mmCIF file of C-alpha atoms and ligand atoms in Angstrom:
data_model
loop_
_atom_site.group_PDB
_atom_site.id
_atom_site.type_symbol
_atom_site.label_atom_id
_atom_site.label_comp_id
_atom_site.label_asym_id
_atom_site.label_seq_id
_atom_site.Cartn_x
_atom_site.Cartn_y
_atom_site.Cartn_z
ATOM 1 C CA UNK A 93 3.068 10.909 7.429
ATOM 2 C CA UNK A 94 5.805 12.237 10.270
ATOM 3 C CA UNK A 95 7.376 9.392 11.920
ATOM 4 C CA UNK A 96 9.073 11.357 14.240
ATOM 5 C CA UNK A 97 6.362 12.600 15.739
ATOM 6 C CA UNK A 98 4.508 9.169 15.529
ATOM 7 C CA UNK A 99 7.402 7.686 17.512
ATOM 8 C CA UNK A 100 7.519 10.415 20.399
ATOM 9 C CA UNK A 101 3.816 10.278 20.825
ATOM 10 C CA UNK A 102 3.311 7.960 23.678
ATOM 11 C CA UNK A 103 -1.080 9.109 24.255
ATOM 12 C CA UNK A 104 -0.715 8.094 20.299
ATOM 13 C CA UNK A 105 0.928 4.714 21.117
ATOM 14 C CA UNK A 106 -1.008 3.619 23.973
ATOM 15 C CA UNK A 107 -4.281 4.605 22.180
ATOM 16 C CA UNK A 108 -2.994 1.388 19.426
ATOM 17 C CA UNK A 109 -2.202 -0.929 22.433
ATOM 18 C CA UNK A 110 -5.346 -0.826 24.118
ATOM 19 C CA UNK A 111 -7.606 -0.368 20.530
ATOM 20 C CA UNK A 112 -5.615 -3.299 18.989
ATOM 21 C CA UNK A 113 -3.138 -5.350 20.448
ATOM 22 C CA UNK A 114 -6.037 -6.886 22.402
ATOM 23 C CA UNK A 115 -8.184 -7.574 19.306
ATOM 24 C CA UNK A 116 -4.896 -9.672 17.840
ATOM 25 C CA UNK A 117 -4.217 -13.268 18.803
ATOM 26 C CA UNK A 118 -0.436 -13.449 19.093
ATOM 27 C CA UNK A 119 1.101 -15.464 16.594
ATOM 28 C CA UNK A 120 4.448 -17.452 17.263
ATOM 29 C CA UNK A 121 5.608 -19.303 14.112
ATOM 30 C CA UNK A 122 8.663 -20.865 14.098
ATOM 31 C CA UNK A 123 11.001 -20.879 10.577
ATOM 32 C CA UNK A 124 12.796 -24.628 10.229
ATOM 33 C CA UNK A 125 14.259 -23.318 7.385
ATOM 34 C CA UNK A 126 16.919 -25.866 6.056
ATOM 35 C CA UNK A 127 16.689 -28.393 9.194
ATOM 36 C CA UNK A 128 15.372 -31.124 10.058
ATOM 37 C CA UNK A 129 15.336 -34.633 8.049
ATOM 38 C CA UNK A 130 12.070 -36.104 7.535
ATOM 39 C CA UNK A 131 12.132 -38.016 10.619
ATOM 40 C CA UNK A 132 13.704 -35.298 12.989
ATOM 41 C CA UNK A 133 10.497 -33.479 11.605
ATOM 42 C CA UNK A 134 8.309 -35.716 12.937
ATOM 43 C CA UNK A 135 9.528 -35.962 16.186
ATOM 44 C CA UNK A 136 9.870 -32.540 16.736
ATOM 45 C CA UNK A 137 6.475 -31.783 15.798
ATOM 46 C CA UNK A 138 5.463 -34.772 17.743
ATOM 47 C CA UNK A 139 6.911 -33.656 20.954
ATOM 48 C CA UNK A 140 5.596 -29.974 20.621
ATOM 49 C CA UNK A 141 2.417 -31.433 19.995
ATOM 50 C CA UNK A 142 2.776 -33.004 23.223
ATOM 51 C CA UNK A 143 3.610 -29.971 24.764
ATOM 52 C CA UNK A 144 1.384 -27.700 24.077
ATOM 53 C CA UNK A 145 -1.587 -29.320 23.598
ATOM 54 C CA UNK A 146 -3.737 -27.332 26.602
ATOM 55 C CA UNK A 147 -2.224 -24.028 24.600
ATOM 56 C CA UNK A 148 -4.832 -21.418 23.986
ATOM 57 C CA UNK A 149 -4.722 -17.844 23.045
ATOM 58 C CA UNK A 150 -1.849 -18.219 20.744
ATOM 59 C CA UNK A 151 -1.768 -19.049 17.246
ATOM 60 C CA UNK A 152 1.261 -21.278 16.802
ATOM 61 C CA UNK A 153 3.007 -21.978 13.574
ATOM 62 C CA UNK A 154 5.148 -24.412 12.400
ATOM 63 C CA UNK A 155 7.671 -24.573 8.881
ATOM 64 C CA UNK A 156 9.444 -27.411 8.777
ATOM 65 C CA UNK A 157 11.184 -27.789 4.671
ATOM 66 C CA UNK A 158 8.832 -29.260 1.814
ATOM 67 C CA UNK A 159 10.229 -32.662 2.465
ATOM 68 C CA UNK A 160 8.689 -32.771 5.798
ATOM 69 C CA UNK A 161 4.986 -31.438 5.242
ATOM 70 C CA UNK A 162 3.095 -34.915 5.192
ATOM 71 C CA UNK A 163 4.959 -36.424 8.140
ATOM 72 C CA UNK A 164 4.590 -32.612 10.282
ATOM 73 C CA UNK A 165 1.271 -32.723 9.094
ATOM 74 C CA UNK A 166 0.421 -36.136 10.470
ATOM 75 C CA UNK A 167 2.109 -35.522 13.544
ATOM 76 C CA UNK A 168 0.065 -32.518 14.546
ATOM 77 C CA UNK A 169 -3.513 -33.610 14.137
ATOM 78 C CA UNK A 170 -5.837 -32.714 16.471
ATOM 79 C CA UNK A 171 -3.777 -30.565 17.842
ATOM 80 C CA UNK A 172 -3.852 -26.495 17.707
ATOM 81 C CA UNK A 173 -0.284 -26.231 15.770
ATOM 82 C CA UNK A 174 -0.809 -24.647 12.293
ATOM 83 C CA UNK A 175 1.459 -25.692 9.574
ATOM 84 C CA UNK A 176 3.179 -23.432 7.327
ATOM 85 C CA UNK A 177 5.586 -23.470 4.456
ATOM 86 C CA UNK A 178 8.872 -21.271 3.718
ATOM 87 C CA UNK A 179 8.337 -20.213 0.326
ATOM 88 C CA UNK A 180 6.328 -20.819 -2.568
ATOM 89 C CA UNK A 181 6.246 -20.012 -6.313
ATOM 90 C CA UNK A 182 2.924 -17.534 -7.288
ATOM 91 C CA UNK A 183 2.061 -20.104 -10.519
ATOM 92 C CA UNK A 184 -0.416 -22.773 -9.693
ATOM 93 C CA UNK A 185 1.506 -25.056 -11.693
ATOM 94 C CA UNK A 186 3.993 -25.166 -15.226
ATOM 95 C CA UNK A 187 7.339 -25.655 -16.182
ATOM 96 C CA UNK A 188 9.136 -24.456 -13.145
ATOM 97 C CA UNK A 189 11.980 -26.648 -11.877
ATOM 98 C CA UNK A 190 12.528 -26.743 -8.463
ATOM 99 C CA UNK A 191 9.259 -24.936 -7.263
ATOM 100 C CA UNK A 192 5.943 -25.610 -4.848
ATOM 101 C CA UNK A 193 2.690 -23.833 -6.093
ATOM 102 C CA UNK A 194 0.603 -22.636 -3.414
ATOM 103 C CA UNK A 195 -1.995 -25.521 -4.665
ATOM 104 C CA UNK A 196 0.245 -28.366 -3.263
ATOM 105 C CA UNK A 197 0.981 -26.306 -0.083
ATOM 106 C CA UNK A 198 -2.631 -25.925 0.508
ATOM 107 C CA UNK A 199 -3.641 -29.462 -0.164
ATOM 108 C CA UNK A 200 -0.627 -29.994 2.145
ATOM 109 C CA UNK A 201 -2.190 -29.279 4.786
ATOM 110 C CA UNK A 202 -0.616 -25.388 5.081
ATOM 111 C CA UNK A 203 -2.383 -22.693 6.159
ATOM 112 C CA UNK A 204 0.678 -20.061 6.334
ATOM 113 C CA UNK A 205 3.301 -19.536 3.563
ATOM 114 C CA UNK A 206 6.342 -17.600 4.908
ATOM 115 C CA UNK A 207 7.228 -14.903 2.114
ATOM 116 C CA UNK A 208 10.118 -12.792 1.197
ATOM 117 C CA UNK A 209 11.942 -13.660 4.161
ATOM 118 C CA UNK A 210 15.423 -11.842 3.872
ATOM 119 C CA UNK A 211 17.313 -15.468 3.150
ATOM 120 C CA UNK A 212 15.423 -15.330 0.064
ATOM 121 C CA UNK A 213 15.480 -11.684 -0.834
ATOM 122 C CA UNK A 214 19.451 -11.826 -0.257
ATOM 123 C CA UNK A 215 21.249 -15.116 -0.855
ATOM 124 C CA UNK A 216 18.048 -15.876 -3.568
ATOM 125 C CA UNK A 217 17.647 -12.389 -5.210
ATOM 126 C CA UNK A 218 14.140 -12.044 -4.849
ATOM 127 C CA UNK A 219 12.800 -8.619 -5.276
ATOM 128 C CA UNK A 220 10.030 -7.246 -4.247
ATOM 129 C CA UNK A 221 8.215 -7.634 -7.323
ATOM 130 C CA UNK A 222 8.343 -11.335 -6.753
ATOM 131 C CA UNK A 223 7.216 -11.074 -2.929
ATOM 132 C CA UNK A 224 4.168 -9.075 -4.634
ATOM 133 C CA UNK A 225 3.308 -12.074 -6.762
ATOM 134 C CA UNK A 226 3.985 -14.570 -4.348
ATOM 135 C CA UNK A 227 1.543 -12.823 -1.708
ATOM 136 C CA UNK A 228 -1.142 -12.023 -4.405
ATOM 137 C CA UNK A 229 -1.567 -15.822 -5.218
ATOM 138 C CA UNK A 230 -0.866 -17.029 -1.398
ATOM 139 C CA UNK A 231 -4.056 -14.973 -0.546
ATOM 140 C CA UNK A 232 -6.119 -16.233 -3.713
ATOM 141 C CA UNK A 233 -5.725 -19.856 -2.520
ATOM 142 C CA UNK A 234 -6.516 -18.729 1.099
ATOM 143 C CA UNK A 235 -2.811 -19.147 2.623
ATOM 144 C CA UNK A 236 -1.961 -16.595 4.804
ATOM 145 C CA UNK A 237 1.208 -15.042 3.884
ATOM 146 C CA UNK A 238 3.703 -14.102 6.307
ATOM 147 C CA UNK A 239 5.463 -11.453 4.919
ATOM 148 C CA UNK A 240 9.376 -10.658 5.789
ATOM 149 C CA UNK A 241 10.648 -7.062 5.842
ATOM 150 C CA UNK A 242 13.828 -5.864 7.089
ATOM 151 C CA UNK A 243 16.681 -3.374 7.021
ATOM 152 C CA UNK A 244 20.424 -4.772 7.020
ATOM 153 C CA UNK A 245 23.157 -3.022 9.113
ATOM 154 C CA UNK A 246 24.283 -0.816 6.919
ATOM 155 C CA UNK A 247 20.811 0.506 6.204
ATOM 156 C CA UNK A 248 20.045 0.794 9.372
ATOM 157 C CA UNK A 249 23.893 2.510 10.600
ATOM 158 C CA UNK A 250 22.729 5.356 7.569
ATOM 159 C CA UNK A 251 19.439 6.139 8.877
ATOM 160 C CA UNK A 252 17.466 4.231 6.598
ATOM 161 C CA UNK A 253 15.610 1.875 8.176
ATOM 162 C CA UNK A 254 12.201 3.606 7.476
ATOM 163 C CA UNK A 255 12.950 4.129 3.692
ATOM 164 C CA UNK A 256 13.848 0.529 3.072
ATOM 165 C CA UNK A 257 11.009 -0.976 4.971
ATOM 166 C CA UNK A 258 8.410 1.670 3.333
ATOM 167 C CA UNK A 259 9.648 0.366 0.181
ATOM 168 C CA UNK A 260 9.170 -3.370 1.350
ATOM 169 C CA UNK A 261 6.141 -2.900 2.600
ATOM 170 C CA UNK A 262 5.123 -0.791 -0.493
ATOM 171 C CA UNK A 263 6.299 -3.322 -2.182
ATOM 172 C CA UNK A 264 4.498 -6.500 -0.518
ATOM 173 C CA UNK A 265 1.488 -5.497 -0.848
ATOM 174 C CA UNK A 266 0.955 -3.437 -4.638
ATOM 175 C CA UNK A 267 -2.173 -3.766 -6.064
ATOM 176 C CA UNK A 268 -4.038 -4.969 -2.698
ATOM 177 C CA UNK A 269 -7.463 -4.551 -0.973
ATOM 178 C CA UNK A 270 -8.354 -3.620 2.419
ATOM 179 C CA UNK A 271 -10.022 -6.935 2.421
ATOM 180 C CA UNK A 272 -6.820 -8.905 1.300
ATOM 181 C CA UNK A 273 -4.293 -6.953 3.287
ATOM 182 C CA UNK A 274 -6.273 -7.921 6.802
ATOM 183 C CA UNK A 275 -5.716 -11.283 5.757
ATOM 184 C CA UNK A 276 -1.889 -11.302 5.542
ATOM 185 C CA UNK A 277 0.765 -11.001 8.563
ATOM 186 C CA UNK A 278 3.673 -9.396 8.304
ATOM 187 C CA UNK A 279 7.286 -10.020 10.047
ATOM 188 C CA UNK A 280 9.672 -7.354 10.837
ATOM 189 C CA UNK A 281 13.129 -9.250 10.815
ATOM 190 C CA UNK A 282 16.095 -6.598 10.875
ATOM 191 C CA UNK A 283 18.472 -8.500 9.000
ATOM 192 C CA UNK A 284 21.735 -7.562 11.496
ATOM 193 C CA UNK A 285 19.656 -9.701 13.826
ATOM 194 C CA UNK A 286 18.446 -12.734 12.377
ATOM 195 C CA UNK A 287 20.658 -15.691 13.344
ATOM 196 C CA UNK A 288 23.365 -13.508 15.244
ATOM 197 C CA UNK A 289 22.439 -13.505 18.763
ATOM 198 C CA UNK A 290 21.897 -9.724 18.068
ATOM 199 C CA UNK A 291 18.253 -8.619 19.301
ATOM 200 C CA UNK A 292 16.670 -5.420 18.406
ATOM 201 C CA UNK A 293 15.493 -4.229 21.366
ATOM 202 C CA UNK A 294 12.438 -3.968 22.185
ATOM 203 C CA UNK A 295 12.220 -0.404 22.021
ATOM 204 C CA UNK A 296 14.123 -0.268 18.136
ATOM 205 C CA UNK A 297 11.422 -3.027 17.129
ATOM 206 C CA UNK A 298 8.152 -1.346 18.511
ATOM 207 C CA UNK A 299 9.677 1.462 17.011
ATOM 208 C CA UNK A 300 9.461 0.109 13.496
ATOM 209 C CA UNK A 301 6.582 -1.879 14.020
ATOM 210 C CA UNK A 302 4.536 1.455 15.177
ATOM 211 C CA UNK A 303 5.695 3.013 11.377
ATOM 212 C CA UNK A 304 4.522 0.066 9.737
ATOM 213 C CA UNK A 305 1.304 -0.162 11.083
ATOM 214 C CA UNK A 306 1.017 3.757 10.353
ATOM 215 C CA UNK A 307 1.806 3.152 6.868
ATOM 216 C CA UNK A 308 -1.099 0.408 6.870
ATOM 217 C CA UNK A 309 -3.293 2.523 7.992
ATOM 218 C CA UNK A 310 -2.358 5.121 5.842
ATOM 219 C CA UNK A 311 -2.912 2.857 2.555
ATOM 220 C CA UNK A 312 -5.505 0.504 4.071
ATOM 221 C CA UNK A 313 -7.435 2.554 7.115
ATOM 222 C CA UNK A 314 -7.030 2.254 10.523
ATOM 223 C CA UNK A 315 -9.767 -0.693 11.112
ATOM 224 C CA UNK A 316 -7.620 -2.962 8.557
ATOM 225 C CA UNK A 317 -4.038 -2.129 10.101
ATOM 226 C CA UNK A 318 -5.535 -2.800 13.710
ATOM 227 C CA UNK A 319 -6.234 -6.075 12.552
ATOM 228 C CA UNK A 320 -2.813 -6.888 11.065
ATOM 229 C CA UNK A 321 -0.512 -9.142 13.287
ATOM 230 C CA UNK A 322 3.348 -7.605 13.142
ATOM 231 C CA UNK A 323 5.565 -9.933 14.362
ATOM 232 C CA UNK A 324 9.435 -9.379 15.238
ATOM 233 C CA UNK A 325 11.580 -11.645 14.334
ATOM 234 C CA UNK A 326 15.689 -11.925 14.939
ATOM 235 C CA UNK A 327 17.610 -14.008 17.390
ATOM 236 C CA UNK A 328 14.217 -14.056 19.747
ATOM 237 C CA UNK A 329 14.429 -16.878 22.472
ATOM 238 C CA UNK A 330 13.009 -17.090 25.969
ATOM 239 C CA UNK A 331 15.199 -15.326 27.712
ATOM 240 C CA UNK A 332 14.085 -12.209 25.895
ATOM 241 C CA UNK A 333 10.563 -12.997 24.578
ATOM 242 C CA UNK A 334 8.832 -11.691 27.300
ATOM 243 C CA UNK A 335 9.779 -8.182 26.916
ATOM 244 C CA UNK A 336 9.895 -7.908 23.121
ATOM 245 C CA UNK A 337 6.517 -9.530 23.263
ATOM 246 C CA UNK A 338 5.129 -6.976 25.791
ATOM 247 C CA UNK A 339 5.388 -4.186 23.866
ATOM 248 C CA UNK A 340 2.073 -2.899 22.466
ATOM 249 C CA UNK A 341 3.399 -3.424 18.987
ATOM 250 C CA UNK A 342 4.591 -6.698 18.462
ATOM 251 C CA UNK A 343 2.342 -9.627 18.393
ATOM 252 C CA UNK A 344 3.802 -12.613 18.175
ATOM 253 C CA UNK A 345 7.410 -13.394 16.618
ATOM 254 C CA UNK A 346 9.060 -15.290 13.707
ATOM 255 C CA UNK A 347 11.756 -17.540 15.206
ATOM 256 C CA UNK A 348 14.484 -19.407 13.629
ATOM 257 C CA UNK A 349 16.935 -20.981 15.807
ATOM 258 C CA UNK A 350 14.632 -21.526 19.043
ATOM 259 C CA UNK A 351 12.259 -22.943 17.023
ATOM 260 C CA UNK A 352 14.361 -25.895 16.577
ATOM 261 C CA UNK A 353 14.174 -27.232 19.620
ATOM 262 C CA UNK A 354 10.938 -28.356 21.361
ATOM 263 C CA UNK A 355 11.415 -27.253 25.039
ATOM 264 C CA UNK A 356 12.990 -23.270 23.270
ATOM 265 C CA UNK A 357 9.438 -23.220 21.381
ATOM 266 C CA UNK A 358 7.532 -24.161 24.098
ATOM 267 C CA UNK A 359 8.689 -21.596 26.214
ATOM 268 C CA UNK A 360 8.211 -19.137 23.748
ATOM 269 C CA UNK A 361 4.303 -20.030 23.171
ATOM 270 C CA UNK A 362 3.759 -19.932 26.445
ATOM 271 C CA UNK A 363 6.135 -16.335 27.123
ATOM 272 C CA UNK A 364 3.246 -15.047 24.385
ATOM 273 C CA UNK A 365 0.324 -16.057 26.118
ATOM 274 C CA UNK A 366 1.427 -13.824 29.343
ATOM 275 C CA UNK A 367 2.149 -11.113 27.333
HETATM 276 C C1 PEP B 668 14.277 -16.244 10.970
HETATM 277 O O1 PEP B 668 14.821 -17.124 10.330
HETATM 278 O O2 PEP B 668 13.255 -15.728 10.533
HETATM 279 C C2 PEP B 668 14.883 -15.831 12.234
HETATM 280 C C3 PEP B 668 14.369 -14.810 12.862
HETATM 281 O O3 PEP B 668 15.963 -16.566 12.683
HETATM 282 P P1 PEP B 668 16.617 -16.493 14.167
HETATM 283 O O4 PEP B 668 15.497 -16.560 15.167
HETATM 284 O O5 PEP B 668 17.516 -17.673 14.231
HETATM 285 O O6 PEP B 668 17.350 -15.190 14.249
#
């Protein structure tokens, strides 16, 4: 695989945009990560419920903490919001203090289990043997896994942004099918730029996005990658949605910060259906 020449071959990149961008549904999922009571959840989710009921054309996401499942749940029915959870353990269930099993996120309501995300991987020390697990057993109890990859500054300020996301990547999805891998999502979050106010732009994210869904293709064939939603992720908010979501590459985004606030989200949704 050359990725140099992959990145400055535009026939090569349009060729993607037009073949698959239009067969993906963007995907905006927002990350509540450690926010949000149980009763700021359900307000929240009541009000973008609200919102964006006439939404269609974009898969939207919400993952509000554990605590706050049942009452998100309850506040989005009938309504096109997905739920999703932040992490889960691979086991189904055992002597593991302190853990969810994909079982009780499922008959949670969730449909999409956000893994490996680089809070995890850094401040929890999970490796990428453990995001390999987690996404084996999201997909056998039919969550979709959102899978986290990223480079941190340093990696990126040495020229190694390819190797370490390879190796992520790699990583995520040992021991998978064609089959499987369709089923997953994956979320390019450059470390340097989640929670910072730092944005890749969107020419560095396409960038990286266009070598992962090479490498896809490479393991997995070009019919499976095409299908695979890569969303960005890092300090994205409405003032620069739009462009990072026009890009032939990136379909949808992972969003922290702006998702925690109903009128940010909302904006963002509807930034991703005019992409
Ligand atoms: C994230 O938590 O995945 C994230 C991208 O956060 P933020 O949007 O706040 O940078």
């Amino acid at each position: 695989m050359n990725a140099s020449h992959r990145r400055t071959c535009p026939e090569r990149s349009r060729r993607t945009a037009d073949g698959g961008k239009l067969m993906r549904i963007p995907i905006i999922a927002g990350n509540w990560k450690m926010y949000k009571t149980e009763q700021e959840a359900f307000q929240l989710a009541s009000d973008l419920k609200q919102r964006l009921k006439d939404v269609d054309g974009v898969k939207m996401v919400i993952c509000p903490p554990f605590t706050s499942l049942s009452s998100v749940k309850r506040a989005i029915e009938n309504s096109p919001i997905l739920l999703g959870a932040q992490n889960m353990h691979w086991e189904e269930k055992g002597a593991y203090t302190g853990e969810i099993s994909p079982s009780m996120l499922l008959t949670a309501g969730c449909k999409y289990v956000i893994i490996g995300h680089s809070e995890r991987r850094n401040l929890f020390f999970e490796t990428d043997n453990f995001v390999n697990l987690k996404v084996k057993s999201a997909l056998k109890f039919n969550l979709s896994p959102i899978i986290c990859v990223g480079e941190k500054l340093d990696q990126r300020e040495a020229n190694k942004t390819e190797e370490v996301v390879e190796n992520q990547v790699r990583g995520a999805f040992k021991d998978l099918n064609a089959k499987d891998a369709e089923k997953t999502v994956i979320a390019y979050e450059p470390v340097w730029a989640i929670g910072t106010g730092r944005t890749a732009t969107p020419q560095q994210a396409n960038e990286v996005h266009l070598f992962i869904r090479e490498l896809l293709s490479s393991e997995f064939g070009k019919e499976c990658a095409e299908k695979i939603n890569i969303l960005y992720g890092g300090s994205v908010k409405p003032e620069n949605s739009r462009e990072l979501l026009d890009m032939p590459e990136i379909d949808g985004a992972l969003v922290g910060g702006a998702s925690l606030d109903a009128e940010s989200f909302g904006k963002l949704v509807r930034s991703a259906k005019q992409s």
